[in-house]
Coordinates of C-alpha atoms and ligand atoms in Angstrom, one line a residue:
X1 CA -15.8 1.0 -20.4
X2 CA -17.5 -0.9 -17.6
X3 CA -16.0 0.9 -14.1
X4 CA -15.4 -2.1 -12.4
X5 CA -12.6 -4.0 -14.3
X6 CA -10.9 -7.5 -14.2
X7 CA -7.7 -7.9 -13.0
X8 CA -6.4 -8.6 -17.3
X9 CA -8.0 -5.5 -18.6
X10 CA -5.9 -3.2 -16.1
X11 CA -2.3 -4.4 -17.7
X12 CA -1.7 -1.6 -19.9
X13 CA 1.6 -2.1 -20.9
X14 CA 2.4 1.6 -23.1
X15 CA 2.4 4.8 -22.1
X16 CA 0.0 7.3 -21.7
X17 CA 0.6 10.3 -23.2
X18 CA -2.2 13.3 -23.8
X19 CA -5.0 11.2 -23.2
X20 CA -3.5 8.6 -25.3
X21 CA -2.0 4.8 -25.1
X22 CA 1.3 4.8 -27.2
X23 CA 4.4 2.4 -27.3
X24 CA 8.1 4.1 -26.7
X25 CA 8.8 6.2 -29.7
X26 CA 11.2 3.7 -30.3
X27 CA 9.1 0.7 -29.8
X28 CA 11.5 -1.0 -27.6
X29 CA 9.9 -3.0 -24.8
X30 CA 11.2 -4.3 -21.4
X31 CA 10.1 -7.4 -19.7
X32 CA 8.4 -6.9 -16.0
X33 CA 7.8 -10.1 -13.9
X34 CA 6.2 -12.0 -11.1
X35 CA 9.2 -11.8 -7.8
X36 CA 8.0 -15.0 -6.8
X37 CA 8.3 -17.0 -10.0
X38 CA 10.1 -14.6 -12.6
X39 CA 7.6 -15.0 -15.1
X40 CA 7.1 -12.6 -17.3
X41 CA 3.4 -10.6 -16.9
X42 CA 3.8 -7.9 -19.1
X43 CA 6.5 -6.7 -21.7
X44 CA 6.1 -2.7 -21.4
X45 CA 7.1 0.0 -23.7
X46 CA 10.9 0.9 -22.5
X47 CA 10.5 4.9 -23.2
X48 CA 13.7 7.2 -23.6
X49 CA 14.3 11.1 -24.3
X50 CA 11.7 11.2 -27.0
X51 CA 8.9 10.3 -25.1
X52 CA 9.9 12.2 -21.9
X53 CA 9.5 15.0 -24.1
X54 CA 6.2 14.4 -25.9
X55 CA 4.7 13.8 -21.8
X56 CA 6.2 17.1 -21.2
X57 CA 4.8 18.4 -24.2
X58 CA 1.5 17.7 -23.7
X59 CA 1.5 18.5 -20.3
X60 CA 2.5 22.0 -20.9
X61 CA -0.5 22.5 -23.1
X62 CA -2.8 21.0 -21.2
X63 CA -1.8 23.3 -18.4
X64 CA -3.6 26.4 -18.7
X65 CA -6.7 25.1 -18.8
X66 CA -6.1 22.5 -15.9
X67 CA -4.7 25.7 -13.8
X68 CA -8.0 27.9 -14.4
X69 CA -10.6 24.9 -13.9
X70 CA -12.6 26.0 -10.9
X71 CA -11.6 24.1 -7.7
X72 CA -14.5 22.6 -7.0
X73 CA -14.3 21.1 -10.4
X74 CA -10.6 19.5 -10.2
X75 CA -12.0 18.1 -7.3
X76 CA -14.9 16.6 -9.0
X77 CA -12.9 14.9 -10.9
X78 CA -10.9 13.4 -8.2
X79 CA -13.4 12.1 -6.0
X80 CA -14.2 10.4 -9.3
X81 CA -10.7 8.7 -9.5
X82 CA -10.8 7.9 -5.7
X83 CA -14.6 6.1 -6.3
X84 CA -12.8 3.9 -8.7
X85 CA -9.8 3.0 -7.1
X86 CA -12.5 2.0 -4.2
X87 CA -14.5 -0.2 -6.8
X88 CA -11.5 -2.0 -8.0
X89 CA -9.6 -2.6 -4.8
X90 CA -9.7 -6.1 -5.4
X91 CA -8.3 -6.1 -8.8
X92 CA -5.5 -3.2 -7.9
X93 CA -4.7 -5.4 -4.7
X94 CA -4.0 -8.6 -7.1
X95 CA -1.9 -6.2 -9.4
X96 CA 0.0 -4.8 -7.0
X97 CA 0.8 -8.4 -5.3
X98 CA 2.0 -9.9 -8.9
X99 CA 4.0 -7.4 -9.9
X100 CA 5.4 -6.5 -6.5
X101 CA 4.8 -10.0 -4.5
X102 CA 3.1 -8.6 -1.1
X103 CA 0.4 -10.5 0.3
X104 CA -2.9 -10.0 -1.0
X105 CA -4.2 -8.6 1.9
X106 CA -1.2 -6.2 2.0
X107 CA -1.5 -5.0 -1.9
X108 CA -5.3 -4.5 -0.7
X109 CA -4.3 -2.4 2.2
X110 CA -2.3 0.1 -0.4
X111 CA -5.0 0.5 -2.9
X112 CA -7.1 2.4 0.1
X113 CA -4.0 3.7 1.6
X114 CA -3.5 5.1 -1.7
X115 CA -6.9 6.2 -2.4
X116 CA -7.5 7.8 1.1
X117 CA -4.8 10.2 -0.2
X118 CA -7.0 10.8 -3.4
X119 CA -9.8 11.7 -1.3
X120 CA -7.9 13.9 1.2
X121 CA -6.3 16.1 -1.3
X122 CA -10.0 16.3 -3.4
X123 CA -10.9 17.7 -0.3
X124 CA -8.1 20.2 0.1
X125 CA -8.6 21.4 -3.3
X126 CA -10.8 23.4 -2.2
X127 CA -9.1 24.9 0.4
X128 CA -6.3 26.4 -1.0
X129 CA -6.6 30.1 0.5
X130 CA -4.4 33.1 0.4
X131 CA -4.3 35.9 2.8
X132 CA -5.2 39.7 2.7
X133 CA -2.4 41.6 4.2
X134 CA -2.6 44.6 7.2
X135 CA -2.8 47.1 4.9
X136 CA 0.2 49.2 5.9
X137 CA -0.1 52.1 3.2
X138 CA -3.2 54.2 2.2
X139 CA -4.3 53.6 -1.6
X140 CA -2.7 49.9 -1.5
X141 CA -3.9 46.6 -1.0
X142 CA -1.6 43.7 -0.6
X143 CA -2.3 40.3 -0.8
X144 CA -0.7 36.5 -1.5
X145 CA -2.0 34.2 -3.4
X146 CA -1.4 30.5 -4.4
X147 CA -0.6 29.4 -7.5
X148 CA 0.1 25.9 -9.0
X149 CA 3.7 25.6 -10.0
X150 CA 3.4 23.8 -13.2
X151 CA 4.5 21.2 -14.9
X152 CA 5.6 18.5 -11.8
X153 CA 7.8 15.6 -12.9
X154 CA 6.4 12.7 -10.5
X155 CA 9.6 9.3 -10.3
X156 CA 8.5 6.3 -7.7
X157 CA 10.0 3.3 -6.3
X158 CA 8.4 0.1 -6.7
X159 CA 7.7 -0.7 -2.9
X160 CA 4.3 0.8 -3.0
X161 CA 3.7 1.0 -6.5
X162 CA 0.1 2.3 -6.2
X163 CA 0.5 4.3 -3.2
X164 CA 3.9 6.3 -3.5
X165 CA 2.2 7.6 -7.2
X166 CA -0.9 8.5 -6.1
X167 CA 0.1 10.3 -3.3
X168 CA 2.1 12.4 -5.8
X169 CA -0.5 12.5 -8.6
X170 CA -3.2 13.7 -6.3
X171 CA -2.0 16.8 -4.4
X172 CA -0.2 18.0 -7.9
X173 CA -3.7 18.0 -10.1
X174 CA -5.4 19.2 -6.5
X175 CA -3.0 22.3 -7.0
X176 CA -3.4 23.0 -10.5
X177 CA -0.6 21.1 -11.8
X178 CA 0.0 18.8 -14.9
X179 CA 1.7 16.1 -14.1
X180 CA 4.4 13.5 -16.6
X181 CA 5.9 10.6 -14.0
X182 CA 7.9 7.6 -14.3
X183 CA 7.1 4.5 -12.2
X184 CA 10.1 2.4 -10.9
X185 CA 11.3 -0.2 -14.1
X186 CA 10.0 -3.6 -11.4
X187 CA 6.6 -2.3 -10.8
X188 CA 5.0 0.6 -14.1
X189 CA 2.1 -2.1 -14.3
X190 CA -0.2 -0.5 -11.5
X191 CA 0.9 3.2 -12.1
X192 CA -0.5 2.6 -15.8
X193 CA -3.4 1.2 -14.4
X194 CA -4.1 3.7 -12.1
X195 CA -3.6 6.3 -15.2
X196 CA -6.6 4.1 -16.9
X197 CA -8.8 5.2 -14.1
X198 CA -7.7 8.9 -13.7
X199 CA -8.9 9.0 -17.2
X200 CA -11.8 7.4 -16.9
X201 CA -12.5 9.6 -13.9
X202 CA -12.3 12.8 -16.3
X203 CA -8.8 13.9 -16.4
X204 CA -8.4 15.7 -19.0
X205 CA -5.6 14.6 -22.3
X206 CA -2.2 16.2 -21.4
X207 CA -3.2 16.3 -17.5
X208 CA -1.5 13.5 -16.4
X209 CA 0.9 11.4 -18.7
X210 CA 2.8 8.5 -17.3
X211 CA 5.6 6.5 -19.3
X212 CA 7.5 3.7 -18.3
X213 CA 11.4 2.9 -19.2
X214 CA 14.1 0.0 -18.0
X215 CA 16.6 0.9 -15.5
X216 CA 18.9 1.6 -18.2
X217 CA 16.6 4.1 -20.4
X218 CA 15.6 5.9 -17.3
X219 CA 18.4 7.9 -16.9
X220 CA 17.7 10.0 -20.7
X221 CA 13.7 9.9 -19.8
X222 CA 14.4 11.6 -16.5
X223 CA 17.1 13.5 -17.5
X224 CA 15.1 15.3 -20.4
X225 CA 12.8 16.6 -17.3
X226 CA 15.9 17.9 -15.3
X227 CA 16.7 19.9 -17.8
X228 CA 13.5 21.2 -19.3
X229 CA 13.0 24.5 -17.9
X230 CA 9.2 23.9 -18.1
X231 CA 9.1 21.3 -15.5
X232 CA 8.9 23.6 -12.4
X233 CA 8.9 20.6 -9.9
X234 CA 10.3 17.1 -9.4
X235 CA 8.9 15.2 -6.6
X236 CA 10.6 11.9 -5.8
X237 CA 10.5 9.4 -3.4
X238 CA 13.6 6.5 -4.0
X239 CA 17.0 5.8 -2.6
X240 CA 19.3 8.8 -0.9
X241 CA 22.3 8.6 -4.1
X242 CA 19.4 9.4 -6.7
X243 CA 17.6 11.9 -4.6
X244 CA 21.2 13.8 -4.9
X245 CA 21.8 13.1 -8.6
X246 CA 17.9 14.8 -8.9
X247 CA 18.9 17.8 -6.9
X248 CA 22.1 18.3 -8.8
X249 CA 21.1 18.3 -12.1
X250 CA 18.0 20.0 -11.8
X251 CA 19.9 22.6 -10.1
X252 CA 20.7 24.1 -13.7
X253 CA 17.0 25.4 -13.5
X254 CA 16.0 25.6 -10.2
X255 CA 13.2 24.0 -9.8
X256 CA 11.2 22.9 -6.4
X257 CA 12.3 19.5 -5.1
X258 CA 10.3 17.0 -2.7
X259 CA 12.5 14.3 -1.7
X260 CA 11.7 11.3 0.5
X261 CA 14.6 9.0 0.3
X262 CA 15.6 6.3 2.5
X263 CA 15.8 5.7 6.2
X264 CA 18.1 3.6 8.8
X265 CA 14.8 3.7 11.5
X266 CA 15.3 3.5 14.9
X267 CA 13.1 1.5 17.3
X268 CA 14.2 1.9 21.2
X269 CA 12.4 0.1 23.8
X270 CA 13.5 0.9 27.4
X271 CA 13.3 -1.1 30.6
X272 CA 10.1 0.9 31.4
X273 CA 7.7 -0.2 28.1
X274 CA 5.0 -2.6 27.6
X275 CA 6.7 -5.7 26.1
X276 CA 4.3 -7.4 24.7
X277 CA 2.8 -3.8 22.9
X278 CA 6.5 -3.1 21.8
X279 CA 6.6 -7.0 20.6
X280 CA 3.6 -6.2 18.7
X281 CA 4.2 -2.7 17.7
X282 CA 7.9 -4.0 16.2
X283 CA 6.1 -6.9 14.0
X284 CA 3.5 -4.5 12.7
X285 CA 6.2 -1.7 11.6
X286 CA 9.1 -4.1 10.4
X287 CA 7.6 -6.7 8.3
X288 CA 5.0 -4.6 7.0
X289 CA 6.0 -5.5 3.2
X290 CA 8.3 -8.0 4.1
X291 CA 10.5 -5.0 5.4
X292 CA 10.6 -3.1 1.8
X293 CA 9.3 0.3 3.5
X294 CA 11.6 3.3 4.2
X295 CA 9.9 3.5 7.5
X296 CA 10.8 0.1 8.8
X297 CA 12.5 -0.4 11.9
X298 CA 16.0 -0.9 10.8
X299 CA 18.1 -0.8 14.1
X300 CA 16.5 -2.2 17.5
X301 CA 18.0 -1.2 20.5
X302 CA 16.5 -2.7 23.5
X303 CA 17.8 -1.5 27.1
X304 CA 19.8 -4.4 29.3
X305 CA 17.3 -4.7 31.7
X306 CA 14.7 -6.7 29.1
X307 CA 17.0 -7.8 26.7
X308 CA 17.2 -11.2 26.7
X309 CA 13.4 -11.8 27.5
X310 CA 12.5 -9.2 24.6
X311 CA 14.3 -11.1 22.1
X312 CA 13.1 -14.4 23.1
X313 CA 9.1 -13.1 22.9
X314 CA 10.2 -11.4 19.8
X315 CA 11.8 -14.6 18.0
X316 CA 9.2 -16.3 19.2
X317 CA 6.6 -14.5 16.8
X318 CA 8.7 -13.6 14.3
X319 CA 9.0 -17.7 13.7
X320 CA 5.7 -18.1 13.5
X321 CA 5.0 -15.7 10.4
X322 CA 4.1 -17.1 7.5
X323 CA 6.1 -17.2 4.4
X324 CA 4.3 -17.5 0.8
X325 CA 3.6 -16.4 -2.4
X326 CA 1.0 -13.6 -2.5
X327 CA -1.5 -15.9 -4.1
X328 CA -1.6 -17.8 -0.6
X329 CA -4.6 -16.3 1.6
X330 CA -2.2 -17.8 4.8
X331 CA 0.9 -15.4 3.0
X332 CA 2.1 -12.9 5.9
X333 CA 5.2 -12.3 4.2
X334 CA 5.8 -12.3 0.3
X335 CA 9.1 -12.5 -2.3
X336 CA 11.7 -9.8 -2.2
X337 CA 11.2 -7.7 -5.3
X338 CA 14.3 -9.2 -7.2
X339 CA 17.4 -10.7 -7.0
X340 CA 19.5 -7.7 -5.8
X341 CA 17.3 -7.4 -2.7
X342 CA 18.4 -10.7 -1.7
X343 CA 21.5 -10.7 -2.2
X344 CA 22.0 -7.5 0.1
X345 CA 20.1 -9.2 2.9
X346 CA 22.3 -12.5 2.5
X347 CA 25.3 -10.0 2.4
X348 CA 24.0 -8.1 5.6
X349 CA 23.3 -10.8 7.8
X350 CA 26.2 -13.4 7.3
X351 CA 28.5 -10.3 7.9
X352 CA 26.6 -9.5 11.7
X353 CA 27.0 -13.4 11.9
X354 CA 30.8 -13.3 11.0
X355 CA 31.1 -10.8 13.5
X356 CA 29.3 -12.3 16.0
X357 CA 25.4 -11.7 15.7
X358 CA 23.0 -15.1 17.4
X359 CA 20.6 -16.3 15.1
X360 CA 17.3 -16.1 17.5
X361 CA 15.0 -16.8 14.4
X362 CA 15.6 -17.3 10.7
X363 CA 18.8 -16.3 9.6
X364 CA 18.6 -18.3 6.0
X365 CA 17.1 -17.8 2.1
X366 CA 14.1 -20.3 1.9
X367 CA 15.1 -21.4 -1.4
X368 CA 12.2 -24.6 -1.7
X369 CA 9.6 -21.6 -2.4
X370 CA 11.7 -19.6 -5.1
X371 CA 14.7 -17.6 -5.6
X372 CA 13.5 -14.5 -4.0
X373 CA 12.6 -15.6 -0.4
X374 CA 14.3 -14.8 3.1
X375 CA 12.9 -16.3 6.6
X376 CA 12.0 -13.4 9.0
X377 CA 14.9 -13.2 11.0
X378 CA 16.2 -11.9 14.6
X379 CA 19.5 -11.6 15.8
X380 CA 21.1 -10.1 18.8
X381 CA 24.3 -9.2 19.7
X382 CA 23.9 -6.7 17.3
X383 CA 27.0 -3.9 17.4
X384 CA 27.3 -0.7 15.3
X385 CA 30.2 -2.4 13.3
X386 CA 28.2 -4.8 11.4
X387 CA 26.8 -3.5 7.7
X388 CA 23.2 -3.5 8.6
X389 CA 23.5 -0.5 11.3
X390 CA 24.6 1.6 8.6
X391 CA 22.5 0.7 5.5
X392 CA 19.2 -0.1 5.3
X393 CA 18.7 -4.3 4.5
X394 CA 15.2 -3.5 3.4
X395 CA 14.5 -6.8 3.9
X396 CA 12.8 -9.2 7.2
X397 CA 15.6 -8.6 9.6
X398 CA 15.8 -7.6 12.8
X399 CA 19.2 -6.8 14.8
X400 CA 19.0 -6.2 18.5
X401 CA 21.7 -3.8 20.2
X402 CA 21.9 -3.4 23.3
X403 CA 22.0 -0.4 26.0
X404 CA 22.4 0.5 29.2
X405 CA 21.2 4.7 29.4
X406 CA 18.9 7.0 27.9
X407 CA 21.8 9.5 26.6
X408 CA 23.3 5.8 25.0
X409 CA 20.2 4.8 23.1
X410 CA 19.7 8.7 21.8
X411 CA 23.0 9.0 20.7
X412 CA 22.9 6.0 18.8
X413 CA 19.5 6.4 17.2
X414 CA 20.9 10.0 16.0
X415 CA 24.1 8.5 14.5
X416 CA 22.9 8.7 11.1
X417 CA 22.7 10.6 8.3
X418 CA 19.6 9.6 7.6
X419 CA 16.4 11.3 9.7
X420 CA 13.3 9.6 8.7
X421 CA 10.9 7.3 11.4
X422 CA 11.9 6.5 15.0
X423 CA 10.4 4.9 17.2
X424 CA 10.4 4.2 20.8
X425 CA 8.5 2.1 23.5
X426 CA 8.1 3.5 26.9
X427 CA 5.9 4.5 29.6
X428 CA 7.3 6.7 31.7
X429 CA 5.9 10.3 30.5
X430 CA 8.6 12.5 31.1
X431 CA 11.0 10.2 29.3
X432 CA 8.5 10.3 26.4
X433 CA 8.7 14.1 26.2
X434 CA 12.8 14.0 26.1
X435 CA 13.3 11.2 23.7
X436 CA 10.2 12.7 21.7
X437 CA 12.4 15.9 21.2
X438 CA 15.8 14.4 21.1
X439 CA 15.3 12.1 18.0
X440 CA 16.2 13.5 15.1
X441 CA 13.4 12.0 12.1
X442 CA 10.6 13.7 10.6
X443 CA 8.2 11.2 12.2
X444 CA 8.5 9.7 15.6
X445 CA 6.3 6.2 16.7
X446 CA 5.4 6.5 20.2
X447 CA 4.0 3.7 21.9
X448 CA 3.1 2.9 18.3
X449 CA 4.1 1.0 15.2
X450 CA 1.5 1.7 12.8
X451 CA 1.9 5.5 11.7
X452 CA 0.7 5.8 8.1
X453 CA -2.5 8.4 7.6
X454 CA -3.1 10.9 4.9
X455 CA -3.8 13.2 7.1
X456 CA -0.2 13.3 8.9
X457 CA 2.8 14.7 7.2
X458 CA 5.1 12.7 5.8
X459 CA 8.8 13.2 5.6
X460 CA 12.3 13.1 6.8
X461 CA 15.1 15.1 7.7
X462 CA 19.0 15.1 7.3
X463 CA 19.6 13.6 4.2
X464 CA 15.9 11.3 4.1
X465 CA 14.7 14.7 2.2
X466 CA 13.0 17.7 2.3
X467 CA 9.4 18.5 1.3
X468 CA 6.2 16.8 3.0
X469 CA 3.1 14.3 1.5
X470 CA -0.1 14.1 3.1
X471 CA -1.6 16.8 5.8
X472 CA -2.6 20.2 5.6
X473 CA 1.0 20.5 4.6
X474 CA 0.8 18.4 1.3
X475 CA 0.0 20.9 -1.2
X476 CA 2.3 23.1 -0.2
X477 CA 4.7 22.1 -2.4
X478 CA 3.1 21.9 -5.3
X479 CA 2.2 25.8 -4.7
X480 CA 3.7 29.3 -5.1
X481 CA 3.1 32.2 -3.5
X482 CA 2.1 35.1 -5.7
X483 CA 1.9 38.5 -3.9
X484 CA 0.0 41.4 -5.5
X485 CA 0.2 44.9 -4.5
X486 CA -2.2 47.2 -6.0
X487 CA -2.0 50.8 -5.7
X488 CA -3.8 54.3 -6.7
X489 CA -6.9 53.2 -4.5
X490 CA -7.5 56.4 -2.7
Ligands
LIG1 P1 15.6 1.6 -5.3 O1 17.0 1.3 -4.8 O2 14.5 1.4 -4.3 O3 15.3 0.9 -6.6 P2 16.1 4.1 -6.7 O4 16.3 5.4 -6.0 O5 17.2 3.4 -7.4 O6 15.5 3.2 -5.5 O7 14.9 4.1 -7.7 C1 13.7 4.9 -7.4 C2 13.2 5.5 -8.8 O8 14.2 6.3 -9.3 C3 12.9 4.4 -9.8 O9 11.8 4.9 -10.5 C4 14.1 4.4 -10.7 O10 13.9 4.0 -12.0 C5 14.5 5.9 -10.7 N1 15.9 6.1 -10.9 C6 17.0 5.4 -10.4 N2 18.1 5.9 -10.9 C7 17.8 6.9 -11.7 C8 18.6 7.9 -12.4 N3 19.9 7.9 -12.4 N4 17.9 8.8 -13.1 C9 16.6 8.9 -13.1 N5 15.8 8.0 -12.4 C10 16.4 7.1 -11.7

């Protein structure tokens, strides 16, 4: 196989299973389509218990041998898969964008978001140390050392369908692990791909096995993980309600849990920030994707003192984006992924209107392009009554609330169960240091909109999750410590 592939010969549409391309052991198939037309691209084996098991399976043998490759070599191998994803940007960018309908430019973006994660945790595989204790008897030496888990269970939404995988995939065969994951039912197409090119990279059969299933087949595939006592890890990254169901039922058999679930971000800008940087800093962090990030700004509370001129420079921008298909080279802002996504945005922002939002830009589907669009939108007047401060729209809407105090803003931002991003514009320094501590999220944007690096931790608190990706951090949790205490050395 040539390394550099065409867009058509990276639609794999079965599963991969110990180095292997099978259909669902019950050859049932499920249709996946293009959000801004609803064409079909791919009809892709629909798996169930049966071949949750034969992943798990072959994961479990390939194990031993993945866990005693030297370092140096599992790292070999993944600066192998990063070196491909880099050569086939381009064709990963265009699959990501048809199957998941972000601008081309955007889907290009993830495939080296994605792959920069690759690289880093290559790189840390070779770093995984333990310690040698203080000795603290004569005749004994202690010491800890880190071992892969096992078997991880990898399930991913589809808003980054390269990215959210690989950033799973990586630190878990960095580790040690072997790895059986489910991509989200609306986007499998680039996960399978991406499998194509660990394999081609020299991951060994039974490594990493990857199977698709429908919403509705899901449930038994996962499930058969959950309770398999040899999966020792599931690491998830979807919607708060599944995140629970995962820790419940795996409960039964304890096994180690990362969880990044969703977010209701804060973005504050106070009387004292640089408008036109928060203008800027607000665009780049809320429409990244059309809005479809857990880290998008989801409440925007600006102080009195700037409110009015903030929202009109806002609105002012935010008209001028550019909404297309992701075949468009102009396209700044894509489809919604499917019909559901829509209809929670329409739900969300005629119930701020009906309760007394102002429209300052959008506010309405754009139905002449296709069935999934919706114009960026601002409105103000935004209160803590309306729908859209509670849940996350996950869509191109902005509400603006308003303030008047420091304590005000903070306690508002913090009224949430969810902890994930904040952010906040300002530029007075002590200020920075308060709010800094005072917001409760895993990740705070300061002065800054754009926060995404492999080499930051990523992760929430309060009920966004537990567990981190990226960092120094990343590979803890696919690690356990193992102490050892020899004796009779005197
Ligand atoms: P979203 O609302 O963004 O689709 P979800 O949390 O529903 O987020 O989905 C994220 C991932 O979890 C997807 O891969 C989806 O198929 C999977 N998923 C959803 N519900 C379940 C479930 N009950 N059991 C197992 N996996 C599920």
């Amino acid at each position: 196989m040539a390394s550099k592939l065409e867009l058509k010969d990276l639609i794999r549409p079965d599963n991969f299973i110990d180095g292997k391309w099978v259909a669902a052991a019950s050859g049932k198939r499920f249709g996946v389509t293009n959000p801004a037309t609803g064409e079909v691209i791919a009809d892709v084996a629909d798996s169930g218990e049966a071949d949750a098991r034969a992943a798990t399976d072959a994961a479990a043998r390939a194990f031993p041998a993945w866990r005693d490759a030297l370092p140096k070599e599992r790292a070999a191998v993944l600066h192998r898969w990063h070196d491909l994803m880099m050569e086939n940007a381009d064709a990963l960018g265009r699959l990501i964008s048809l199957e998941q309908g972000k601008p081309f430019a955007e889907g290009r973006g993830e495939v080296l978001y994605g792959a920069s994660y690759v690289k880093w945790f290559a790189d840390e595989a070779t770093r995984i140390y333990g310690d040698i204790i203080p000795q603290q008897q004569r005749g004994k030496r202690m010491t800890a050392v880190k071992e892969p888990v096992g078997i991880v269970a990898a399930i991913t939404p589809w808003n980054f369908p390269l990215a959210m995988i690989a950033r799973k995939i990586a630190p878990a065969l960095a580790a040690g692990c072997t790895v059986v994951g489910k991509p989200a039912e609306d986007t499998p197409l680039t996960a399978l791909a991406l499998v194509l090119l660990a394999h081609e990279a020299g991951v060994p059969p039974g490594v990493l096995n990857l199977i698709a299933a429908s919403r509705e087949n899901a449930v038994s595939a996962v499930a058969s993980w959950l309770h398999d006592s040899r999966v020792r890890k599931i690491t998830f990254t979807g919607s708060t309600p599944v995140g629970k169901y995962l820790a419940r039922e795996s409960a039964e058999t304890l096994k180690k849990l990362s969880l990044e679930l969703g977010g209701n971000a804060p973005f504050i800008v106070f009387d004292d920030a640089d408008l036109d940087a928060a203008v800027t800093g607000l665009l780049v962090s809320k429409f990244r994707n059309g809005g479809q990030t857990c880290v998008c700004p989801n409440r925007v509370y600006v102080q009195s003192g700037v409110y009015e001129k903030f929202g009109d420079m806002l609105a002012k921008r935010v008209a001028a984006l550019k909404v297309a298909p992701a075949t468009d080279p102009d396209a700044q802002i894509g489809p919604m992924i499917n019909a559901r996504a829509i209809d929670k945005i329409v739900r969300h922002v005629d119930d701020a209107v009906a309760q007394g939002a102002r429209v300052l830009a959008g506010g309405k589907r754009l139905t002449a392009l296709g069935p999934n669009y919706y114009a960026p939108t601002v409105l103000a007047d935004a209160t803590s009554a309306m729908q859209l401060s509670c849940e996350e729209t996950f869509g191109p809407v902005v509400p603006l609330f308003r303030f008047d105090d420091e304590a005000e803003a903070l306690r508002a931002a913090n009224d949430t169960p969810f902890g994930l991003a904040s952010y906040f514009y300002s530029q007075d320094i002590r200020r920075i240091d308060r709010v800094s501590r005072g917001l409760e999220a895993g990740i705070v944007g300061i002065n800054e909109g754009a926060l995404a690096s492999e080499a930051a931790p990523f992760g929430g608190v309060k009920e966004s999750g537990y567990g981190r990706e990226g960092s120094k951090y990343g590979l803890d949790d696919y690690l356990s410590i193992k102490y050892l205490c020899q004796g009779g050395l005197e």
